[in-house]
Each structure stands twice: as structure tokens, then as C-alpha cells.
Amino acid sequence: MKKIILATLALQIVAVGCHTQSHGSNGIDVDSTPFRAIHLPVATHPTMLSIADVNKDGNLDILVANGGSGNLSVYLGDGKGGFSQAGGSPFSAGQNPADITTGDFNGDGNLDVAIANHGVKTVTVLLGNGKGQFSFAPGSPFNVASNPHPHGIAVADFNGDKKLDIAIDSWAENKVLVIFGKGDGTFETPGAKFDVGRMPYQRLRTTDVNEDGIPDIITSNFESSSVSVLLGDGHGNFTRKDFPVPPDPFGIAIADLNGDHHLDIAIAHYSGQGTDPSKNALSVLFGDGKGNFSLAKGSPFPTGHYPGTVAAGDLNGDGIADLVVPNYEDGTLTVYLCERSGIALASYSPIRVGHTPHGVAIADLNHDSKDDIVVAEEEDNDVLVLLGK
């Protein structure tokens, strides 16, 4: 995504249930946080990333979509916090690769990669060989009927045929497009479209939010200040529910954020597409396990400049997912720790990182039962790994 210049925004720090202090827009140095930093060089303008075990060794690996160079960098983890680039990496990934996810699209037991190509009407599918190498699926990149072009991407079996399907946004017509997989790495196009709120502009995600064993689709709707939940019926159809949120919802993450064992939705609000930078924020919708959501007390919570994405994972080992928001213009990460009693800014937040942090993911990369943070830093052409100490 192209860098968008915003007016300066003072970072105000508040929390629910505790007292915190502001450390200013420059943030706190990583050395003063519970993390150890590792930098992994990638190709040009890394945007979004994904974490998965692509070489089947039981250790998590890092996959990075490099928007500027049109390729995919793959770093294989050793399970101890070390990473080495896979042979042949980076791999061609179509024009302007942006959002990225994984799944086995051809049924060979190896993880493959699906990428939304920003600026063009294509989705790229790369088939994995189970050793960390990837090559284009037959016919990939696939032409898709997204208007004007895809931004977010999600993968699940939406029609119950045991073959993975792909969902992308078609924001100019306020719809989600689902293309159904054939099980051999190819897809039935043009697919089916489903109404959501106005301008599902950036991320969409999939998971089972109503606990019926069937994947659902969740979008953030920039112009309607809402989140749409499409509840799947297991046959490729959906029932829509909309939930109001603060203005300019953008990136989303889904996890249990209050320890009630029901999935919740975190939303990063980014007003760089609007006119009021003060709308930059984070909000949370608490789920009831039946497909209904209500805004968490304290929403919206402050962040820094351009919080375009958000990731969820358990950073402090209390069994409840926490939230990390990269602030693209500030070069910082805002960290919120979630508890049953509320959502509070971490004492070490914001963390000062590199230039233009964007894509973010959270997972335990070194088997120490502490989740770690991975951030794509666009202008630095690297990935920052923050290992929990």
C-alpha cells in the first residue's frame, strides 16, 4: 500500500481498569520491553505476512508478501527463534501482492499460499512442495470479478465439499466475492457475491463466530462505520448481520479477548482515507458465541498514526489474547493487554520499531509458551521479529 501522509497526531494514552502514562510518539525502545528484536531482510516494500508451518517440521515459518517487488519471501523457523530463508526465496507472487493467507488447495497435504493482488483484478495461488518452496498453481494468477480489485483475502471451505474456497472484497459494490475451489489448486470463476456494509475496503477474515462448525466471513465497512458478519450455512450461502462500530474501521483480527471462550473482533480504525486523523483508534466487539456482538467498554481506544492492521495473540501467558497495532506513520506498535476485567494499555507501549510498520502477526515461534510478534516494515524492506523474553 502506498504511504499516506497524515497530519501529526498526539498520542494520548488511556486504559480500562488501570493507570498508564504516555511515552510520546517516539515510543519505548525494544530493549526496555519484554521482547528481543530480530531483523530479517526481505524484498521491496513488504506489506502483509502470515505465519504457518510450510515445511512440516513442527516449527512455525514466516511468509511475507513484498508489494514492491511482486514476490513472496519465506523464512523457515528452527523452533528456537532462528530463521533462514527457504531455498529459492523470494518466489514470484503476481503484481502488487498484498493480503496473504494459507491453506491446502490441491489436497496434497502441503500448505499453499493465496494472495490478493492490489491494483489488479487477480488473486495469486502458489502451491507449496512441503519443503518451503512455492510455484504458481495452474492458471494462477486468477482473474477475479472484484470491483475495483481485491484488498483482503480469506480461505475456508464455505460450501461443505471439503475443498478450500477463497473470499475477497469487492468494495466498490459493497460485496464479498467467494470463488469456490475445485480441489486441484484451481477455482470456479466468477464465483458468488454477497452483500455487506458500505465499502468493505481492506481486510476480511473468516472463522466460526457462532460455534456451529461452519466458517463465517467478517468484514470491516469503512463508509458505514460497521462490521458485517456473514453467517455461513455450510452450502455456500450466508445470512448477514451488521454491527455498528466507531468511524473508519479498517484492519480486523478475531480472537477470544475477554476469556469467555467466545470469539471477539478487534478493529483498527484508520482515517487516512478520510479527513480526520483523530479517528485513528482501536475498538473491540465482544461476541456471545451466537453470532452477535456488542462494543466493548472503553471503545475506541487510542493508537498512534495510521493503525492500518491489528493482530491478536496471548503475549503475557494468561490464556486471553492480547492486541498489537502497528502505527504506520509513527514507526511504533501499540500493545493492549486483554483481561476478563477489561482492556488495558501495556506498560511498555508504544514500542518504537522501524519505518512504516504495516502487516503484523502473533504466534509462539520458539516453543516457549509465549507468543511473539512479527511485523512487516515497508520502507525498511525487512521483517521485525519480537521474541518474548
PDB file of C-alpha atoms in Angstrom, residues 30-269:
ATOM      1  CA  VAL A  30      12.592  -2.528  22.328  1.00  0.00           C
ATOM      2  CA  ASP A  31      15.385  -3.167  24.859  1.00  0.00           C
ATOM      3  CA  SER A  32      13.078  -1.778  27.555  1.00  0.00           C
ATOM      4  CA  THR A  33      10.255  -4.175  26.669  1.00  0.00           C
ATOM      5  CA  PRO A  34       9.718  -7.895  27.309  1.00  0.00           C
ATOM      6  CA  PHE A  35      10.921  -8.667  23.773  1.00  0.00           C
ATOM      7  CA  ARG A  36      14.159  -9.366  21.918  1.00  0.00           C
ATOM      8  CA  ALA A  37      14.376  -7.978  18.388  1.00  0.00           C
ATOM      9  CA  ILE A  38      15.499  -9.856  15.261  1.00  0.00           C
ATOM     10  CA  HIS A  39      15.538  -8.267  11.794  1.00  0.00           C
ATOM     11  CA  LEU A  40      15.002 -10.418   8.694  1.00  0.00           C
ATOM     12  CA  PRO A  41      15.752  -8.762   5.324  1.00  0.00           C
ATOM     13  CA  VAL A  42      13.137  -9.336   2.635  1.00  0.00           C
ATOM     14  CA  ALA A  43      12.456  -7.857  -0.812  1.00  0.00           C
ATOM     15  CA  THR A  44      10.862  -4.500  -1.658  1.00  0.00           C
ATOM     16  CA  HIS A  45       8.034  -2.982   0.379  1.00  0.00           C
ATOM     17  CA  PRO A  46       6.806  -5.911   2.472  1.00  0.00           C
ATOM     18  CA  THR A  47       3.134  -5.341   3.247  1.00  0.00           C
ATOM     19  CA  MET A  48       1.269  -8.237   4.853  1.00  0.00           C
ATOM     20  CA  LEU A  49       2.536 -11.509   6.296  1.00  0.00           C
ATOM     21  CA  SER A  50       1.380 -14.882   7.519  1.00  0.00           C
ATOM     22  CA  ILE A  51       2.759 -17.431   9.981  1.00  0.00           C
ATOM     23  CA  ALA A  52       2.429 -21.161   9.287  1.00  0.00           C
ATOM     24  CA  ASP A  53       4.477 -24.374   9.224  1.00  0.00           C
ATOM     25  CA  VAL A  54       5.093 -24.700   5.498  1.00  0.00           C
ATOM     26  CA  ASN A  55       7.863 -27.323   5.624  1.00  0.00           C
ATOM     27  CA  LYS A  56       6.149 -29.676   8.072  1.00  0.00           C
ATOM     28  CA  ASP A  57       8.920 -29.748  10.671  1.00  0.00           C
ATOM     29  CA  GLY A  58       6.674 -28.694  13.554  1.00  0.00           C
ATOM     30  CA  ASN A  59       8.131 -25.176  13.673  1.00  0.00           C
ATOM     31  CA  LEU A  60       6.381 -22.028  12.512  1.00  0.00           C
ATOM     32  CA  ASP A  61       7.656 -20.176   9.461  1.00  0.00           C
ATOM     33  CA  ILE A  62       7.137 -16.604   8.211  1.00  0.00           C
ATOM     34  CA  LEU A  63       5.709 -15.737   4.794  1.00  0.00           C
ATOM     35  CA  VAL A  64       5.876 -12.142   3.590  1.00  0.00           C
ATOM     36  CA  ALA A  65       4.122 -10.522   0.621  1.00  0.00           C
ATOM     37  CA  ASN A  66       6.502  -7.976  -0.915  1.00  0.00           C
ATOM     38  CA  GLY A  67       4.256  -5.451  -2.627  1.00  0.00           C
ATOM     39  CA  GLY A  68       7.010  -3.518  -4.358  1.00  0.00           C
ATOM     40  CA  SER A  69       8.909  -6.425  -5.899  1.00  0.00           C
ATOM     41  CA  GLY A  70       5.931  -8.695  -6.608  1.00  0.00           C
ATOM     42  CA  ASN A  71       7.166 -11.707  -4.719  1.00  0.00           C
ATOM     43  CA  LEU A  72       6.923 -13.812  -1.562  1.00  0.00           C
ATOM     44  CA  SER A  73       9.728 -14.145   0.985  1.00  0.00           C
ATOM     45  CA  VAL A  74       9.743 -17.341   3.042  1.00  0.00           C
ATOM     46  CA  TYR A  75      11.716 -17.688   6.270  1.00  0.00           C
ATOM     47  CA  LEU A  76      11.851 -21.162   7.810  1.00  0.00           C
ATOM     48  CA  GLY A  77      11.902 -21.271  11.607  1.00  0.00           C
ATOM     49  CA  ASP A  78      14.081 -23.625  13.630  1.00  0.00           C
ATOM     50  CA  GLY A  79      11.740 -23.570  16.630  1.00  0.00           C
ATOM     51  CA  LYS A  80      14.344 -21.794  18.755  1.00  0.00           C
ATOM     52  CA  GLY A  81      13.869 -18.274  17.452  1.00  0.00           C
ATOM     53  CA  GLY A  82      16.204 -18.630  14.473  1.00  0.00           C
ATOM     54  CA  PHE A  83      15.163 -18.217  10.836  1.00  0.00           C
ATOM     55  CA  SER A  84      16.742 -18.968   7.468  1.00  0.00           C
ATOM     56  CA  GLN A  85      15.388 -18.055   4.078  1.00  0.00           C
ATOM     57  CA  ALA A  86      13.997 -21.005   2.124  1.00  0.00           C
ATOM     58  CA  GLY A  87      15.908 -22.081  -0.959  1.00  0.00           C
ATOM     59  CA  GLY A  88      14.661 -20.117  -3.958  1.00  0.00           C
ATOM     60  CA  SER A  89      13.048 -17.410  -1.836  1.00  0.00           C
ATOM     61  CA  PRO A  90      11.644 -14.933  -2.758  1.00  0.00           C
ATOM     62  CA  PHE A  91       9.096 -16.540  -5.093  1.00  0.00           C
ATOM     63  CA  SER A  92       7.116 -14.715  -7.782  1.00  0.00           C
ATOM     64  CA  ALA A  93       3.666 -13.757  -6.482  1.00  0.00           C
ATOM     65  CA  GLY A  94       1.957 -11.663  -9.154  1.00  0.00           C
ATOM     66  CA  GLN A  95       1.584  -7.897  -9.321  1.00  0.00           C
ATOM     67  CA  ASN A  96       1.429  -5.934  -6.050  1.00  0.00           C
ATOM     68  CA  PRO A  97       0.889  -8.847  -3.653  1.00  0.00           C
ATOM     69  CA  ALA A  98      -0.940  -7.553  -0.596  1.00  0.00           C
ATOM     70  CA  ASP A  99      -3.024  -9.577   1.859  1.00  0.00           C
ATOM     71  CA  ILE A 100      -1.937 -13.191   2.295  1.00  0.00           C
ATOM     72  CA  THR A 101      -3.235 -16.432   3.789  1.00  0.00           C
ATOM     73  CA  THR A 102      -2.522 -20.164   3.616  1.00  0.00           C
ATOM     74  CA  GLY A 103      -4.356 -23.443   3.025  1.00  0.00           C
ATOM     75  CA  ASP A 104      -4.059 -26.741   1.150  1.00  0.00           C
ATOM     76  CA  PHE A 105      -5.780 -26.003  -2.155  1.00  0.00           C
ATOM     77  CA  ASN A 106      -4.835 -29.148  -4.092  1.00  0.00           C
ATOM     78  CA  GLY A 107      -5.194 -31.775  -1.397  1.00  0.00           C
ATOM     79  CA  ASP A 108      -1.582 -32.956  -1.365  1.00  0.00           C
ATOM     80  CA  GLY A 109      -1.081 -32.309   2.357  1.00  0.00           C
ATOM     81  CA  ASN A 110       1.210 -29.340   1.797  1.00  0.00           C
ATOM     82  CA  LEU A 111       0.304 -25.777   2.695  1.00  0.00           C
ATOM     83  CA  ASP A 112      -0.220 -23.421  -0.222  1.00  0.00           C
ATOM     84  CA  VAL A 113      -0.499 -19.623  -0.305  1.00  0.00           C
ATOM     85  CA  ALA A 114      -3.300 -17.351  -1.533  1.00  0.00           C
ATOM     86  CA  ILE A 115      -2.590 -13.653  -2.143  1.00  0.00           C
ATOM     87  CA  ALA A 116      -4.798 -10.696  -3.024  1.00  0.00           C
ATOM     88  CA  ASN A 117      -3.061  -8.660  -5.725  1.00  0.00           C
ATOM     89  CA  HIS A 118      -3.684  -4.980  -5.031  1.00  0.00           C
ATOM     90  CA  GLY A 119      -4.340  -2.703  -8.019  1.00  0.00           C
ATOM     91  CA  VAL A 120      -5.227  -5.524 -10.404  1.00  0.00           C
ATOM     92  CA  LYS A 121      -8.192  -7.880 -10.621  1.00  0.00           C
ATOM     93  CA  THR A 122      -6.271 -11.021  -9.710  1.00  0.00           C
ATOM     94  CA  VAL A 123      -5.670 -13.491  -6.926  1.00  0.00           C
ATOM     95  CA  THR A 124      -2.424 -15.453  -6.896  1.00  0.00           C
ATOM     96  CA  VAL A 125      -2.309 -19.032  -5.624  1.00  0.00           C
ATOM     97  CA  LEU A 126       1.115 -20.547  -5.014  1.00  0.00           C
ATOM     98  CA  LEU A 127       1.352 -24.300  -4.447  1.00  0.00           C
ATOM     99  CA  GLY A 128       3.796 -25.495  -1.801  1.00  0.00           C
ATOM    100  CA  ASN A 129       6.015 -28.557  -2.043  1.00  0.00           C
ATOM    101  CA  GLY A 130       6.104 -29.150   1.713  1.00  0.00           C
ATOM    102  CA  LYS A 131       9.732 -28.029   1.930  1.00  0.00           C
ATOM    103  CA  GLY A 132       9.241 -24.252   1.840  1.00  0.00           C
ATOM    104  CA  GLN A 133       9.231 -23.703  -1.926  1.00  0.00           C
ATOM    105  CA  PHE A 134       6.271 -22.340  -3.901  1.00  0.00           C
ATOM    106  CA  SER A 135       5.215 -22.138  -7.554  1.00  0.00           C
ATOM    107  CA  PHE A 136       2.160 -20.841  -9.406  1.00  0.00           C
ATOM    108  CA  ALA A 137      -0.935 -23.043  -9.431  1.00  0.00           C
ATOM    109  CA  PRO A 138      -2.227 -23.866 -12.940  1.00  0.00           C
ATOM    110  CA  GLY A 139      -3.850 -20.710 -14.308  1.00  0.00           C
ATOM    111  CA  SER A 140      -2.576 -18.514 -11.462  1.00  0.00           C
ATOM    112  CA  PRO A 141      -2.805 -15.549 -11.067  1.00  0.00           C
ATOM    113  CA  PHE A 142      -6.571 -15.969 -11.436  1.00  0.00           C
ATOM    114  CA  ASN A 143      -8.748 -13.193 -12.822  1.00  0.00           C
ATOM    115  CA  VAL A 144     -11.443 -12.260 -10.315  1.00  0.00           C
ATOM    116  CA  ALA A 145     -14.602 -10.149 -10.570  1.00  0.00           C
ATOM    117  CA  SER A 146     -13.616  -7.821  -7.743  1.00  0.00           C
ATOM    118  CA  ASN A 147     -14.515  -4.170  -8.232  1.00  0.00           C
ATOM    119  CA  PRO A 148     -12.149  -2.357  -8.431  1.00  0.00           C
ATOM    120  CA  HIS A 149      -9.665  -5.014  -7.211  1.00  0.00           C
ATOM    121  CA  PRO A 150      -9.092  -7.192  -4.126  1.00  0.00           C
ATOM    122  CA  HIS A 151      -7.556  -5.988  -0.873  1.00  0.00           C
ATOM    123  CA  GLY A 152      -8.348  -8.606   1.754  1.00  0.00           C
ATOM    124  CA  ILE A 153      -8.407 -12.375   1.386  1.00  0.00           C
ATOM    125  CA  ALA A 154      -9.667 -15.273   3.498  1.00  0.00           C
ATOM    126  CA  VAL A 155      -9.782 -19.041   2.970  1.00  0.00           C
ATOM    127  CA  ALA A 156     -12.158 -21.746   4.195  1.00  0.00           C
ATOM    128  CA  ASP A 157     -14.482 -24.465   2.919  1.00  0.00           C
ATOM    129  CA  PHE A 158     -17.637 -22.367   2.591  1.00  0.00           C
ATOM    130  CA  ASN A 159     -19.813 -24.868   0.698  1.00  0.00           C
ATOM    131  CA  GLY A 160     -19.040 -28.081   2.562  1.00  0.00           C
ATOM    132  CA  ASP A 161     -17.413 -30.002  -0.289  1.00  0.00           C
ATOM    133  CA  LYS A 162     -14.114 -30.424   1.607  1.00  0.00           C
ATOM    134  CA  LYS A 163     -12.341 -28.187  -0.912  1.00  0.00           C
ATOM    135  CA  LEU A 164     -10.989 -24.820   0.147  1.00  0.00           C
ATOM    136  CA  ASP A 165     -12.584 -21.676  -1.231  1.00  0.00           C
ATOM    137  CA  ILE A 166     -11.381 -18.063  -1.342  1.00  0.00           C
ATOM    138  CA  ALA A 167     -13.231 -14.930  -0.209  1.00  0.00           C
ATOM    139  CA  ILE A 168     -12.139 -11.437  -1.273  1.00  0.00           C
ATOM    140  CA  ASP A 169     -13.667  -7.987  -1.052  1.00  0.00           C
ATOM    141  CA  SER A 170     -15.420  -6.194  -3.903  1.00  0.00           C
ATOM    142  CA  TRP A 171     -15.714  -2.915  -2.061  1.00  0.00           C
ATOM    143  CA  ALA A 172     -16.941  -0.651  -4.865  1.00  0.00           C
ATOM    144  CA  GLU A 173     -20.192  -2.652  -4.944  1.00  0.00           C
ATOM    145  CA  ASN A 174     -20.348  -3.328  -1.175  1.00  0.00           C
ATOM    146  CA  LYS A 175     -19.990  -7.068  -1.598  1.00  0.00           C
ATOM    147  CA  VAL A 176     -17.832 -10.049  -0.763  1.00  0.00           C
ATOM    148  CA  LEU A 177     -16.851 -12.357  -3.620  1.00  0.00           C
ATOM    149  CA  VAL A 178     -16.436 -16.083  -2.945  1.00  0.00           C
ATOM    150  CA  ILE A 179     -14.719 -18.239  -5.558  1.00  0.00           C
ATOM    151  CA  PHE A 180     -15.174 -21.941  -4.945  1.00  0.00           C
ATOM    152  CA  GLY A 181     -12.224 -24.295  -5.120  1.00  0.00           C
ATOM    153  CA  LYS A 182     -12.107 -27.373  -7.334  1.00  0.00           C
ATOM    154  CA  GLY A 183      -9.660 -29.155  -5.053  1.00  0.00           C
ATOM    155  CA  ASP A 184      -6.832 -29.199  -7.580  1.00  0.00           C
ATOM    156  CA  GLY A 185      -5.495 -25.691  -6.981  1.00  0.00           C
ATOM    157  CA  THR A 186      -7.907 -24.070  -9.432  1.00  0.00           C
ATOM    158  CA  PHE A 187     -11.226 -22.302  -8.863  1.00  0.00           C
ATOM    159  CA  GLU A 188     -14.676 -21.855 -10.354  1.00  0.00           C
ATOM    160  CA  THR A 189     -14.984 -18.285 -11.538  1.00  0.00           C
ATOM    161  CA  PRO A 190     -16.602 -15.787 -11.436  1.00  0.00           C
ATOM    162  CA  GLY A 191     -17.994 -17.111  -8.137  1.00  0.00           C
ATOM    163  CA  ALA A 192     -20.796 -15.743  -5.939  1.00  0.00           C
ATOM    164  CA  LYS A 193     -21.223 -12.301  -4.384  1.00  0.00           C
ATOM    165  CA  PHE A 194     -22.813 -11.414  -1.053  1.00  0.00           C
ATOM    166  CA  ASP A 195     -23.908  -8.029   0.279  1.00  0.00           C
ATOM    167  CA  VAL A 196     -22.121  -6.448   3.235  1.00  0.00           C
ATOM    168  CA  GLY A 197     -21.895  -2.878   4.560  1.00  0.00           C
ATOM    169  CA  ARG A 198     -20.653   0.134   2.617  1.00  0.00           C
ATOM    170  CA  MET A 199     -17.048  -0.056   1.407  1.00  0.00           C
ATOM    171  CA  PRO A 200     -15.528  -3.253   2.843  1.00  0.00           C
ATOM    172  CA  TYR A 201     -12.293  -1.622   1.819  1.00  0.00           C
ATOM    173  CA  GLN A 202      -9.442  -3.508   3.438  1.00  0.00           C
ATOM    174  CA  ARG A 203      -9.447  -6.733   5.400  1.00  0.00           C
ATOM    175  CA  LEU A 204     -11.922  -9.534   5.595  1.00  0.00           C
ATOM    176  CA  ARG A 205     -11.414 -12.617   7.704  1.00  0.00           C
ATOM    177  CA  THR A 206     -13.075 -15.971   8.255  1.00  0.00           C
ATOM    178  CA  THR A 207     -13.724 -18.095  11.324  1.00  0.00           C
ATOM    179  CA  ASP A 208     -16.673 -19.729  13.068  1.00  0.00           C
ATOM    180  CA  VAL A 209     -18.163 -16.993  15.253  1.00  0.00           C
ATOM    181  CA  ASN A 210     -21.483 -18.682  16.082  1.00  0.00           C
ATOM    182  CA  GLU A 211     -19.958 -22.037  17.041  1.00  0.00           C
ATOM    183  CA  ASP A 212     -21.932 -24.186  14.620  1.00  0.00           C
ATOM    184  CA  GLY A 213     -18.849 -25.700  12.989  1.00  0.00           C
ATOM    185  CA  ILE A 214     -19.344 -23.732   9.785  1.00  0.00           C
ATOM    186  CA  PRO A 215     -16.978 -20.908   8.699  1.00  0.00           C
ATOM    187  CA  ASP A 216     -18.331 -17.367   8.616  1.00  0.00           C
ATOM    188  CA  ILE A 217     -16.981 -14.196   6.950  1.00  0.00           C
ATOM    189  CA  ILE A 218     -16.306 -10.899   8.723  1.00  0.00           C
ATOM    190  CA  THR A 219     -15.715  -7.540   7.004  1.00  0.00           C
ATOM    191  CA  SER A 220     -14.926  -4.030   8.236  1.00  0.00           C
ATOM    192  CA  ASN A 221     -17.028  -1.477   6.359  1.00  0.00           C
ATOM    193  CA  PHE A 222     -15.183   1.835   6.067  1.00  0.00           C
ATOM    194  CA  GLU A 223     -18.006   4.111   4.932  1.00  0.00           C
ATOM    195  CA  SER A 224     -20.850   2.649   7.010  1.00  0.00           C
ATOM    196  CA  SER A 225     -18.883   2.505  10.304  1.00  0.00           C
ATOM    197  CA  SER A 226     -19.887  -1.092  10.773  1.00  0.00           C
ATOM    198  CA  VAL A 227     -18.734  -4.679  10.802  1.00  0.00           C
ATOM    199  CA  SER A 228     -20.659  -7.218   8.720  1.00  0.00           C
ATOM    200  CA  VAL A 229     -20.827 -10.837   9.839  1.00  0.00           C
ATOM    201  CA  LEU A 230     -21.866 -13.310   7.157  1.00  0.00           C
ATOM    202  CA  LEU A 231     -23.001 -16.471   8.927  1.00  0.00           C
ATOM    203  CA  GLY A 232     -22.381 -19.472   6.700  1.00  0.00           C
ATOM    204  CA  ASP A 233     -24.887 -22.287   6.188  1.00  0.00           C
ATOM    205  CA  GLY A 234     -22.284 -24.797   5.013  1.00  0.00           C
ATOM    206  CA  HIS A 235     -23.676 -24.829   1.482  1.00  0.00           C
ATOM    207  CA  GLY A 236     -22.076 -21.640   0.169  1.00  0.00           C
ATOM    208  CA  ASN A 237     -24.785 -19.230   1.352  1.00  0.00           C
ATOM    209  CA  PHE A 238     -24.732 -16.659   4.141  1.00  0.00           C
ATOM    210  CA  THR A 239     -27.006 -14.729   6.477  1.00  0.00           C
ATOM    211  CA  ARG A 240     -25.874 -11.158   7.100  1.00  0.00           C
ATOM    212  CA  LYS A 241     -25.685  -9.290  10.402  1.00  0.00           C
ATOM    213  CA  ASP A 242     -24.287  -5.756  10.786  1.00  0.00           C
ATOM    214  CA  PHE A 243     -22.868  -4.231  13.969  1.00  0.00           C
ATOM    215  CA  PRO A 244     -22.059  -0.525  14.462  1.00  0.00           C
ATOM    216  CA  VAL A 245     -18.512   0.489  15.359  1.00  0.00           C
ATOM    217  CA  PRO A 246     -16.647   3.834  15.553  1.00  0.00           C
ATOM    218  CA  PRO A 247     -15.813   5.622  12.270  1.00  0.00           C
ATOM    219  CA  ASP A 248     -13.366   4.350   9.644  1.00  0.00           C
ATOM    220  CA  PRO A 249     -12.994   0.647  10.513  1.00  0.00           C
ATOM    221  CA  PHE A 250     -10.069  -0.893   8.638  1.00  0.00           C
ATOM    222  CA  GLY A 251      -7.987  -3.887   9.745  1.00  0.00           C
ATOM    223  CA  ILE A 252      -9.551  -6.669  11.824  1.00  0.00           C
ATOM    224  CA  ALA A 253      -8.426  -9.581  13.991  1.00  0.00           C
ATOM    225  CA  ILE A 254     -10.514 -12.276  15.653  1.00  0.00           C
ATOM    226  CA  ALA A 255      -9.806 -13.998  18.978  1.00  0.00           C
ATOM    227  CA  ASP A 256     -11.184 -14.505  22.487  1.00  0.00           C
ATOM    228  CA  LEU A 257     -10.349 -11.144  24.063  1.00  0.00           C
ATOM    229  CA  ASN A 258     -12.190 -11.445  27.401  1.00  0.00           C
ATOM    230  CA  GLY A 259     -11.734 -15.070  28.421  1.00  0.00           C
ATOM    231  CA  ASP A 260     -15.362 -16.173  27.948  1.00  0.00           C
ATOM    232  CA  HIS A 261     -14.399 -18.738  25.274  1.00  0.00           C
ATOM    233  CA  HIS A 262     -16.336 -16.909  22.570  1.00  0.00           C
ATOM    234  CA  LEU A 263     -14.630 -15.198  19.655  1.00  0.00           C
ATOM    235  CA  ASP A 264     -14.439 -11.404  19.610  1.00  0.00           C
ATOM    236  CA  ILE A 265     -13.483  -8.921  16.873  1.00  0.00           C
ATOM    237  CA  ALA A 266     -10.777  -6.256  17.147  1.00  0.00           C
ATOM    238  CA  ILE A 267     -10.882  -3.388  14.659  1.00  0.00           C
ATOM    239  CA  ALA A 268      -8.166  -0.886  13.751  1.00  0.00           C
ATOM    240  CA  HIS A 269      -9.676   2.449  12.695  1.00  0.00           C
TER     241      HIS A 269
END
